[in-house]
CSV table of C-alpha atoms and ligand atoms in Angstrom, one decimal:
chain,number,residue,atom,x,y,z
A,1,MET,CA,61.1,31.6,113.6
A,2,SER,CA,57.8,29.7,113.7
A,3,ILE,CA,56.9,27.1,111.2
A,4,LYS,CA,53.2,27.2,110.4
A,5,PHE,CA,52.1,23.8,109.4
A,6,ALA,CA,49.6,23.9,106.6
A,7,GLY,CA,46.1,23.5,107.9
A,8,ARG,CA,47.0,22.0,111.3
A,9,CYS,CA,48.5,25.1,112.8
A,10,LEU,CA,50.9,23.0,114.8
A,11,ILE,CA,53.7,25.3,115.5
A,12,VAL,CA,57.2,23.9,116.2
A,13,LEU,CA,60.0,26.1,117.2
A,14,ALA,CA,63.6,25.4,117.7
A,15,LEU,CA,65.5,28.2,119.3
A,16,GLY,CA,69.3,28.1,119.4
A,17,CYS,CA,70.3,29.6,122.7
A,18,PRO,CA,74.0,30.1,123.3
A,19,GLY,CA,74.7,28.3,126.6
A,20,LEU,CA,77.0,29.7,129.3
A,21,GLY,CA,80.5,28.4,129.1
A,22,ALA,CA,80.0,27.2,125.5
A,23,GLU,CA,82.6,24.9,123.9
A,24,PRO,CA,84.9,26.7,121.5
A,25,ALA,CA,84.0,24.3,118.7
A,26,PRO,CA,81.6,25.9,116.1
A,27,LYS,CA,78.0,25.3,116.8
A,28,PRO,CA,76.0,23.6,114.0
A,29,SER,CA,73.7,25.8,112.1
A,30,ARG,CA,70.0,25.3,111.6
A,31,PHE,CA,68.7,24.5,108.1
A,32,GLU,CA,65.2,24.0,107.0
A,33,PHE,CA,63.7,22.3,104.0
A,34,ALA,CA,60.3,21.6,102.7
A,35,GLU,CA,58.9,19.2,100.0
A,36,PRO,CA,55.5,17.9,99.1
A,37,HIS,CA,55.0,14.2,99.9
A,38,MET,CA,52.0,12.0,100.7
A,39,GLY,CA,49.6,14.8,99.9
A,40,SER,CA,51.1,17.1,102.5
A,41,GLU,CA,54.1,19.4,102.8
A,42,PHE,CA,56.8,17.7,104.7
A,43,LYS,CA,59.2,20.0,106.7
A,44,LEU,CA,62.6,19.1,107.8
A,45,VAL,CA,64.8,21.0,110.3
A,46,LEU,CA,68.3,19.9,110.6
A,47,TYR,CA,71.4,21.1,112.5
A,48,THR,CA,74.7,20.6,110.8
A,49,ASN,CA,77.9,22.5,109.8
A,50,ASP,CA,77.3,23.7,106.3
A,51,GLU,CA,74.7,24.0,103.7
A,52,ALA,CA,76.0,21.5,101.2
A,53,THR,CA,76.0,18.8,103.9
A,54,ALA,CA,72.5,19.8,105.0
A,55,ARG,CA,71.2,19.5,101.4
A,56,ARG,CA,72.8,16.1,101.0
A,57,ALA,CA,71.2,14.9,104.3
A,58,SER,CA,67.8,16.3,103.5
A,59,ARG,CA,67.8,14.6,100.1
A,60,LYS,CA,68.3,11.2,101.8
A,61,ALA,CA,65.5,11.9,104.3
A,62,PHE,CA,63.0,13.1,101.6
A,63,ASP,CA,64.0,10.1,99.3
A,64,ARG,CA,63.1,7.8,102.2
A,65,ILE,CA,59.7,9.5,102.6
A,66,ALA,CA,59.1,9.2,98.8
A,67,GLU,CA,60.1,5.5,98.9
A,68,LEU,CA,57.4,5.0,101.6
A,69,ASP,CA,54.9,7.0,99.6
A,70,ASN,CA,55.5,4.7,96.6
A,71,ILE,CA,54.8,1.7,98.9
A,72,LEU,CA,51.8,3.1,100.9
A,73,SER,CA,49.9,5.5,98.6
A,74,ASP,CA,46.2,4.7,97.9
A,75,TYR,CA,46.1,7.5,95.3
A,76,ASN,CA,48.6,5.7,93.1
A,77,ASN,CA,47.3,2.5,91.7
A,78,ASP,CA,50.8,1.3,91.2
A,79,SER,CA,51.8,1.5,94.9
A,80,GLU,CA,52.8,-1.8,96.5
A,81,LEU,CA,49.8,-1.5,98.8
A,82,MET,CA,47.3,-1.0,95.9
A,83,ARG,CA,48.9,-4.0,94.0
A,84,LEU,CA,48.5,-6.1,97.1
A,85,CYS,CA,44.8,-5.0,97.3
A,86,GLU,CA,44.2,-6.3,93.7
A,87,LYS,CA,45.1,-9.8,95.0
A,88,ALA,CA,42.4,-9.7,97.7
A,89,GLY,CA,40.6,-13.0,97.9
A,90,GLY,CA,43.6,-14.8,96.5
A,91,ALA,CA,46.7,-16.5,97.9
A,92,PRO,CA,49.3,-14.9,100.3
A,93,VAL,CA,51.5,-12.3,98.6
A,94,PRO,CA,55.2,-11.6,99.4
A,95,VAL,CA,55.7,-8.0,100.4
A,96,SER,CA,58.6,-5.6,101.1
A,97,PRO,CA,59.9,-5.3,104.7
A,98,ASP,CA,58.4,-1.7,105.0
A,99,LEU,CA,54.9,-2.8,103.9
A,100,PHE,CA,55.1,-5.8,106.2
A,101,ASP,CA,56.2,-3.6,109.1
A,102,VAL,CA,53.4,-1.0,108.5
A,103,LEU,CA,50.7,-3.8,108.3
A,104,SER,CA,52.1,-5.6,111.4
A,105,ARG,CA,51.9,-2.3,113.4
A,106,SER,CA,48.4,-1.7,112.0
A,107,VAL,CA,47.1,-5.1,113.0
A,108,SER,CA,48.6,-4.6,116.4
A,109,MET,CA,46.8,-1.3,116.9
A,110,TYR,CA,43.6,-2.9,115.6
A,111,GLU,CA,43.9,-5.5,118.3
A,112,GLN,CA,44.8,-3.2,121.1
A,113,SER,CA,42.0,-0.7,120.1
A,114,GLU,CA,39.4,-3.4,119.7
A,115,GLY,CA,38.9,-2.4,116.1
A,116,ALA,CA,38.8,1.3,116.4
A,117,PHE,CA,41.9,1.6,114.2
A,118,ASP,CA,41.6,-0.6,111.2
A,119,ILE,CA,43.7,-0.4,108.1
A,120,THR,CA,41.1,-2.4,106.1
A,121,VAL,CA,38.6,0.5,106.6
A,122,ALA,CA,39.2,1.7,103.0
A,123,PRO,CA,35.8,0.8,101.5
A,124,VAL,CA,34.1,2.9,104.2
A,125,VAL,CA,36.6,5.8,103.9
A,126,ARG,CA,35.9,5.8,100.2
A,127,LEU,CA,32.1,6.3,100.8
A,128,TRP,CA,32.8,9.3,103.1
A,129,ARG,CA,35.2,10.8,100.7
A,130,ARG,CA,32.3,10.9,98.2
A,131,ALA,CA,30.0,12.1,100.9
A,132,ARG,CA,32.3,15.1,101.5
A,133,ARG,CA,32.4,15.8,97.7
A,134,GLU,CA,28.6,15.6,97.3
A,135,ILE,CA,27.6,16.8,100.8
A,136,LYS,CA,25.3,13.8,100.9
A,137,LEU,CA,25.2,11.0,103.4
A,138,PRO,CA,26.0,7.5,102.2
A,139,THR,CA,22.9,5.2,102.2
A,140,PRO,CA,22.6,2.6,104.9
A,141,ASP,CA,22.9,-0.1,102.1
A,142,ARG,CA,26.1,1.3,100.9
A,143,ILE,CA,27.5,1.5,104.4
A,144,ALA,CA,26.5,-2.1,105.1
A,145,GLN,CA,28.1,-3.3,101.8
A,146,ALA,CA,31.4,-1.5,102.6
A,147,ARG,CA,31.5,-2.7,106.2
A,148,ALA,CA,31.2,-6.3,105.1
A,149,LEU,CA,34.7,-5.9,103.6
A,150,VAL,CA,36.2,-4.3,106.7
A,151,GLY,CA,38.1,-6.2,109.5
A,152,SER,CA,41.8,-6.7,110.1
A,153,ASP,CA,41.0,-10.1,111.4
A,154,GLN,CA,40.7,-11.0,107.7
A,155,LEU,CA,44.3,-9.8,107.1
A,156,LYS,CA,46.7,-12.6,107.6
A,157,LEU,CA,50.4,-11.8,108.1
A,158,ASP,CA,53.0,-14.5,108.1
A,159,PRO,CA,56.4,-13.1,109.4
A,160,ALA,CA,58.3,-16.3,108.4
A,161,SER,CA,57.6,-16.0,104.7
A,162,ARG,CA,56.9,-12.2,104.9
A,163,THR,CA,53.6,-12.7,103.1
A,164,VAL,CA,50.2,-11.0,103.5
A,165,GLN,CA,46.8,-12.4,102.5
A,166,LEU,CA,43.6,-10.4,102.2
A,167,ARG,CA,41.1,-13.1,102.7
A,168,LYS,CA,38.0,-11.5,101.2
A,169,LYS,CA,37.6,-10.4,97.6
A,170,GLY,CA,37.1,-6.7,97.5
A,171,MET,CA,39.0,-5.9,100.7
A,172,ARG,CA,41.0,-2.7,100.5
A,173,LEU,CA,43.7,-1.1,102.7
A,174,ASP,CA,44.1,2.6,103.6
A,175,ALA,CA,47.4,3.6,105.3
A,176,GLY,CA,46.2,7.2,105.8
A,177,GLY,CA,45.9,6.8,109.6
A,178,ILE,CA,49.5,5.6,110.0
A,179,GLY,CA,51.6,6.4,106.9
A,180,LYS,CA,52.7,10.0,107.6
A,181,GLY,CA,53.8,9.4,111.2
A,182,TYR,CA,55.6,6.3,110.1
A,183,ALA,CA,57.4,8.1,107.2
A,184,ALA,CA,58.4,11.1,109.4
A,185,PHE,CA,60.0,8.8,111.9
A,186,ALA,CA,61.6,6.7,109.2
A,187,ALA,CA,63.2,9.9,107.8
A,188,ILE,CA,64.6,10.7,111.3
A,189,GLU,CA,66.0,7.2,111.5
A,190,THR,CA,67.7,7.7,108.1
A,191,LEU,CA,69.2,11.0,109.2
A,192,LYS,CA,70.5,9.4,112.4
A,193,LYS,CA,72.0,6.6,110.4
A,194,GLU,CA,73.7,9.1,108.1
A,195,GLY,CA,75.1,10.9,111.1
A,196,TYR,CA,72.6,13.8,111.5
A,197,PRO,CA,70.8,13.1,114.8
A,198,ILE,CA,69.7,16.7,115.5
A,199,ALA,CA,66.6,16.9,113.3
A,200,LEU,CA,62.9,17.3,113.1
A,201,VAL,CA,60.6,16.0,110.3
A,202,ALA,CA,56.9,16.9,110.1
A,203,GLY,CA,54.2,15.9,107.6
A,204,SER,CA,51.2,18.1,108.5
A,205,GLY,CA,50.2,16.9,112.0
A,206,ASP,CA,52.7,14.1,112.3
A,207,ILE,CA,56.1,15.1,113.7
A,208,ALA,CA,59.2,13.0,114.5
A,209,VAL,CA,62.2,14.4,116.3
A,210,GLY,CA,65.8,13.2,117.0
A,211,ASP,CA,68.2,14.8,119.4
A,212,PRO,CA,67.4,18.4,120.6
A,213,PRO,CA,68.9,21.5,119.1
A,214,PRO,CA,72.2,22.6,120.5
A,215,GLY,CA,71.9,23.9,124.1
A,216,ARG,CA,68.3,22.8,124.5
A,217,ALA,CA,66.5,20.0,126.2
A,218,GLY,CA,64.1,19.3,123.4
A,219,TRP,CA,62.2,20.6,120.4
A,220,THR,CA,59.3,22.9,121.3
A,221,ILE,CA,56.1,21.3,120.1
A,222,GLY,CA,52.8,23.3,120.0
A,223,VAL,CA,49.6,21.4,120.6
A,224,ALA,CA,47.2,21.9,117.7
A,225,PRO,CA,44.1,23.6,119.0
A,226,LEU,CA,40.5,22.6,118.0
A,227,ASP,CA,40.1,25.6,115.8
A,228,ALA,CA,42.5,25.2,112.9
A,229,SER,CA,43.0,29.0,112.6
A,230,SER,CA,44.1,29.8,116.1
A,231,PRO,CA,47.7,29.4,117.4
A,232,PRO,CA,48.6,26.7,119.9
A,233,LYS,CA,48.0,27.5,123.6
A,234,ARG,CA,50.3,24.8,125.1
A,235,HIS,CA,53.8,23.8,124.3
A,236,PHE,CA,56.1,21.0,125.5
A,237,LEU,CA,59.6,19.7,124.9
A,238,LEU,CA,60.3,16.5,123.0
A,239,ALA,CA,63.5,14.7,122.0
A,240,ASN,CA,63.9,11.3,120.2
A,241,GLY,CA,60.2,10.6,119.8
A,242,ALA,CA,57.0,11.4,117.8
A,243,VAL,CA,53.9,13.4,118.1
A,244,SER,CA,50.7,13.1,116.1
A,245,THR,CA,47.4,15.0,116.0
A,246,SER,CA,44.1,13.8,114.7
A,247,GLY,CA,40.9,15.7,114.7
A,248,ASP,CA,38.0,17.1,112.6
A,249,ALA,CA,39.5,20.6,112.4
A,250,GLU,CA,40.0,20.4,108.6
A,251,LYS,CA,38.4,17.4,106.9
A,252,PHE,CA,34.8,16.9,107.6
A,253,VAL,CA,31.4,17.2,106.0
A,254,GLU,CA,28.4,18.9,107.6
A,255,ILE,CA,25.0,17.4,106.7
A,256,ASP,CA,21.7,18.3,108.4
A,257,GLY,CA,23.5,20.1,111.2
A,258,LYS,CA,25.8,17.2,112.0
A,259,ARG,CA,29.5,17.3,111.4
A,260,TYR,CA,31.1,14.0,110.3
A,261,SER,CA,34.9,13.6,110.4
A,262,HIS,CA,37.1,12.0,107.7
A,263,ILE,CA,38.0,9.5,110.5
A,264,VAL,CA,35.4,6.8,110.5
A,265,ASP,CA,34.3,4.3,113.1
A,266,PRO,CA,35.1,1.0,111.3
A,267,ARG,CA,32.6,-0.8,113.6
A,268,THR,CA,29.6,1.4,112.5
A,269,GLY,CA,30.8,2.7,109.1
A,270,ILE,CA,29.9,6.2,110.2
A,271,GLY,CA,32.2,9.3,110.2
A,272,VAL,CA,32.9,10.3,113.9
A,273,ILE,CA,30.8,13.2,115.0
A,274,ASP,CA,32.6,14.0,118.3
A,275,ARG,CA,34.3,17.4,118.0
A,276,CYS,CA,37.7,16.6,119.3
A,277,SER,CA,41.4,17.2,118.8
A,278,VAL,CA,43.7,14.3,119.9
A,279,THR,CA,47.4,14.7,120.3
A,280,VAL,CA,49.5,11.6,121.1
A,281,VAL,CA,53.2,11.4,122.0
A,282,ALA,CA,55.0,8.1,121.5
A,283,PRO,CA,58.4,6.6,121.1
A,284,ASP,CA,57.9,6.2,117.3
A,285,GLY,CA,55.9,7.8,114.6
A,286,GLY,CA,53.9,4.7,113.4
A,287,LEU,CA,52.6,4.3,117.0
A,288,ALA,CA,51.9,8.0,117.5
A,289,ASP,CA,49.9,8.2,114.3
A,290,SER,CA,47.9,5.0,114.6
A,291,LEU,CA,47.2,5.6,118.2
A,292,ASP,CA,45.9,9.2,117.8
A,293,THR,CA,43.4,7.9,115.1
A,294,ALA,CA,42.3,5.1,117.5
A,295,VAL,CA,41.9,7.5,120.4
A,296,TYR,CA,39.9,9.8,118.3
A,297,VAL,CA,37.5,7.0,117.3
A,298,LEU,CA,37.2,5.6,120.9
A,299,GLY,CA,36.5,9.1,122.5
A,300,PRO,CA,38.2,10.5,125.6
A,301,GLU,CA,37.3,8.0,128.2
A,302,ARG,CA,38.1,4.7,126.4
A,303,GLY,CA,40.8,6.4,124.4
A,304,LEU,CA,42.7,7.4,127.5
A,305,ARG,CA,42.4,3.9,128.9
A,306,LEU,CA,44.0,2.6,125.7
A,307,VAL,CA,46.9,5.2,126.0
A,308,GLU,CA,47.5,4.2,129.7
A,309,SER,CA,47.8,0.6,128.6
A,310,ILE,CA,50.6,1.3,126.0
A,311,PRO,CA,54.0,1.9,127.5
A,312,ASN,CA,55.7,5.3,127.0
A,313,THR,CA,52.7,6.9,125.3
A,314,ALA,CA,50.8,10.0,126.4
A,315,ALA,CA,47.8,11.9,125.0
A,316,MET,CA,45.8,15.1,125.4
A,317,ILE,CA,42.3,15.4,124.1
A,318,VAL,CA,40.3,18.6,123.7
A,319,ARG,CA,36.6,18.0,123.2
A,320,ARG,CA,34.1,20.7,122.3
A,321,THR,CA,30.8,20.5,124.1
A,322,PRO,CA,27.8,23.0,124.3
A,323,LEU,CA,29.2,23.9,127.8
A,324,GLY,CA,32.7,24.8,126.5
A,325,ASP,CA,35.9,22.9,125.8
A,326,GLN,CA,36.8,19.9,128.0
A,327,THR,CA,40.5,18.8,128.3
A,328,PHE,CA,41.5,15.3,129.1
A,329,GLU,CA,45.1,14.3,129.8
A,330,SER,CA,46.7,10.9,130.4
A,331,SER,CA,48.9,10.3,133.3
A,332,ARG,CA,52.1,10.4,131.3
A,333,TRP,CA,51.0,13.6,129.5
A,334,LYS,CA,51.4,15.4,132.8
A,335,GLN,CA,55.0,14.2,133.0
A,336,LEU,CA,55.9,16.0,129.7
A,337,THR,CA,58.2,19.0,130.2
A,338,PRO,CA,56.1,22.1,129.5
A,339,ALA,CA,57.7,24.9,127.5
A,340,PRO,CA,56.8,28.6,127.4
A,341,SER,CA,55.3,29.9,124.3
A,342,PRO,CA,58.3,30.7,122.2
A,343,ALA,CA,58.8,34.2,120.9
A,344,THR,CA,62.5,34.6,119.9
A,345,PRO,CA,63.3,34.5,116.2
A,346,ILE,CA,65.6,31.8,114.8
A,347,GLU,CA,69.1,32.9,113.9
A,348,THR,CA,69.8,31.0,110.6
A,349,PRO,CA,68.3,31.4,107.2
A,350,THR,CA,65.6,29.2,105.8
A,351,ILE,CA,66.3,27.0,102.8
A,352,ARG,CA,63.5,25.8,100.7
A,353,THR,CA,64.0,23.1,98.2
A,354,PRO,CA,62.3,23.7,94.8
B,401,ADP,P1,45.1,13.0,109.3
B,401,ADP,O1,45.0,12.3,108.0
B,401,ADP,O2,44.3,14.2,109.4
B,401,ADP,O3,46.5,13.3,109.7
B,401,ADP,P2,44.8,10.6,110.9
B,401,ADP,O4,46.2,10.3,111.1
B,401,ADP,O5,43.9,10.4,112.0
B,401,ADP,O6,44.6,12.1,110.4
B,401,ADP,O7,44.4,9.7,109.6
B,401,ADP,C1,43.1,9.9,109.0
B,401,ADP,C2,43.1,9.0,107.8
B,401,ADP,O8,43.1,7.6,108.3
B,401,ADP,C3,41.8,9.1,107.0
B,401,ADP,O9,41.9,10.1,106.0
B,401,ADP,C4,41.6,7.7,106.4
B,401,ADP,O10,42.5,7.6,105.3
B,401,ADP,C5,42.2,6.9,107.5
B,401,ADP,N1,41.2,6.4,108.5
B,401,ADP,C6,40.0,6.9,108.8
B,401,ADP,N2,39.4,6.2,109.8
B,401,ADP,C7,40.3,5.3,110.2
B,401,ADP,C8,40.2,4.3,111.1
B,401,ADP,N3,39.2,4.1,112.0
B,401,ADP,N4,41.3,3.4,111.2
B,401,ADP,C9,42.4,3.5,110.4
B,401,ADP,N5,42.5,4.5,109.5
B,401,ADP,C10,41.4,5.4,109.4
B,402,MG,MG1,46.7,9.0,112.7
């Protein structure tokens, strides 16, 4: 069975193939759950012995995602992240281990990407959200005012006291470029800790996987195409890692014939206009999600240089040009195990949580 990921058309298939000379022990069955979190539908696929166990395990995984949403949401004024933003311009604030970890990883990606990924980009993102609603470009003045509040060099993290200081009054954080990948991977870690290593968790274009389904070398991951409505053309196998996709396939605004993405260049304050889809594979979800956003902002040439410099990461970029689509692949992308386009239906029933 294929899982169609809302909007992104990333198709992930896990096919249970009986292997030759199989063990007499019963093979675990496949269970699938879905719940809304972080403004997306999160899917969870899990192999275990019975439905009651699968339900209990999935509850723990979804609870972990909900816990991270309560910490990271910028739609909920009560989230830990938003409460931290209210203290901008003041003294260092003690934060939870999860928030400190997300901010540390974000600052690290800011430094590695020379500012292309910037979790302090919120004031600029806010302008472009309004631009999408009103189909009207932000004024240069507004962009300049917002940009003055952006820069992760003004975010001070102290690991010893686990405190965070936003040094400028008015600074705001937006974990939208890292949160879903981080949460999908955290859910996989929870499942592993609880004894369920054969699992996949996906929040829209951010997927994390544990051990592969029985008898298989990996989960079959479809690469999201540039056109949100068409099916993936390429598939590869992945186990114990994460994959994230960024692009302008869904969220964008078109003004005077120019298409501006919901991903903005923090250094210019402008929505990225390159028509691209970026897929990143990495050992963990926070890295995959933040890196795909950074690569999207940097564009194929500089983006791939960044990917080459980060161990165990790989990327594929498809860029639309007037002469047709161009594909760029990092060196480690070529080492992924390609998988044929899957066609066999899955054997076990689908369970959807209410
Ligand atoms: P998606 O939200 O489509 O999965 P991304 O993972 O690339 O795609 O995240 C995009 C979100 O990240 C935006 O909606 C915004 O909240 C935030 N964002 C936009 N531009 C940047 C940037 N340059 N650096 C960090 N976060 C960004
Ligand atoms: Mg991202």
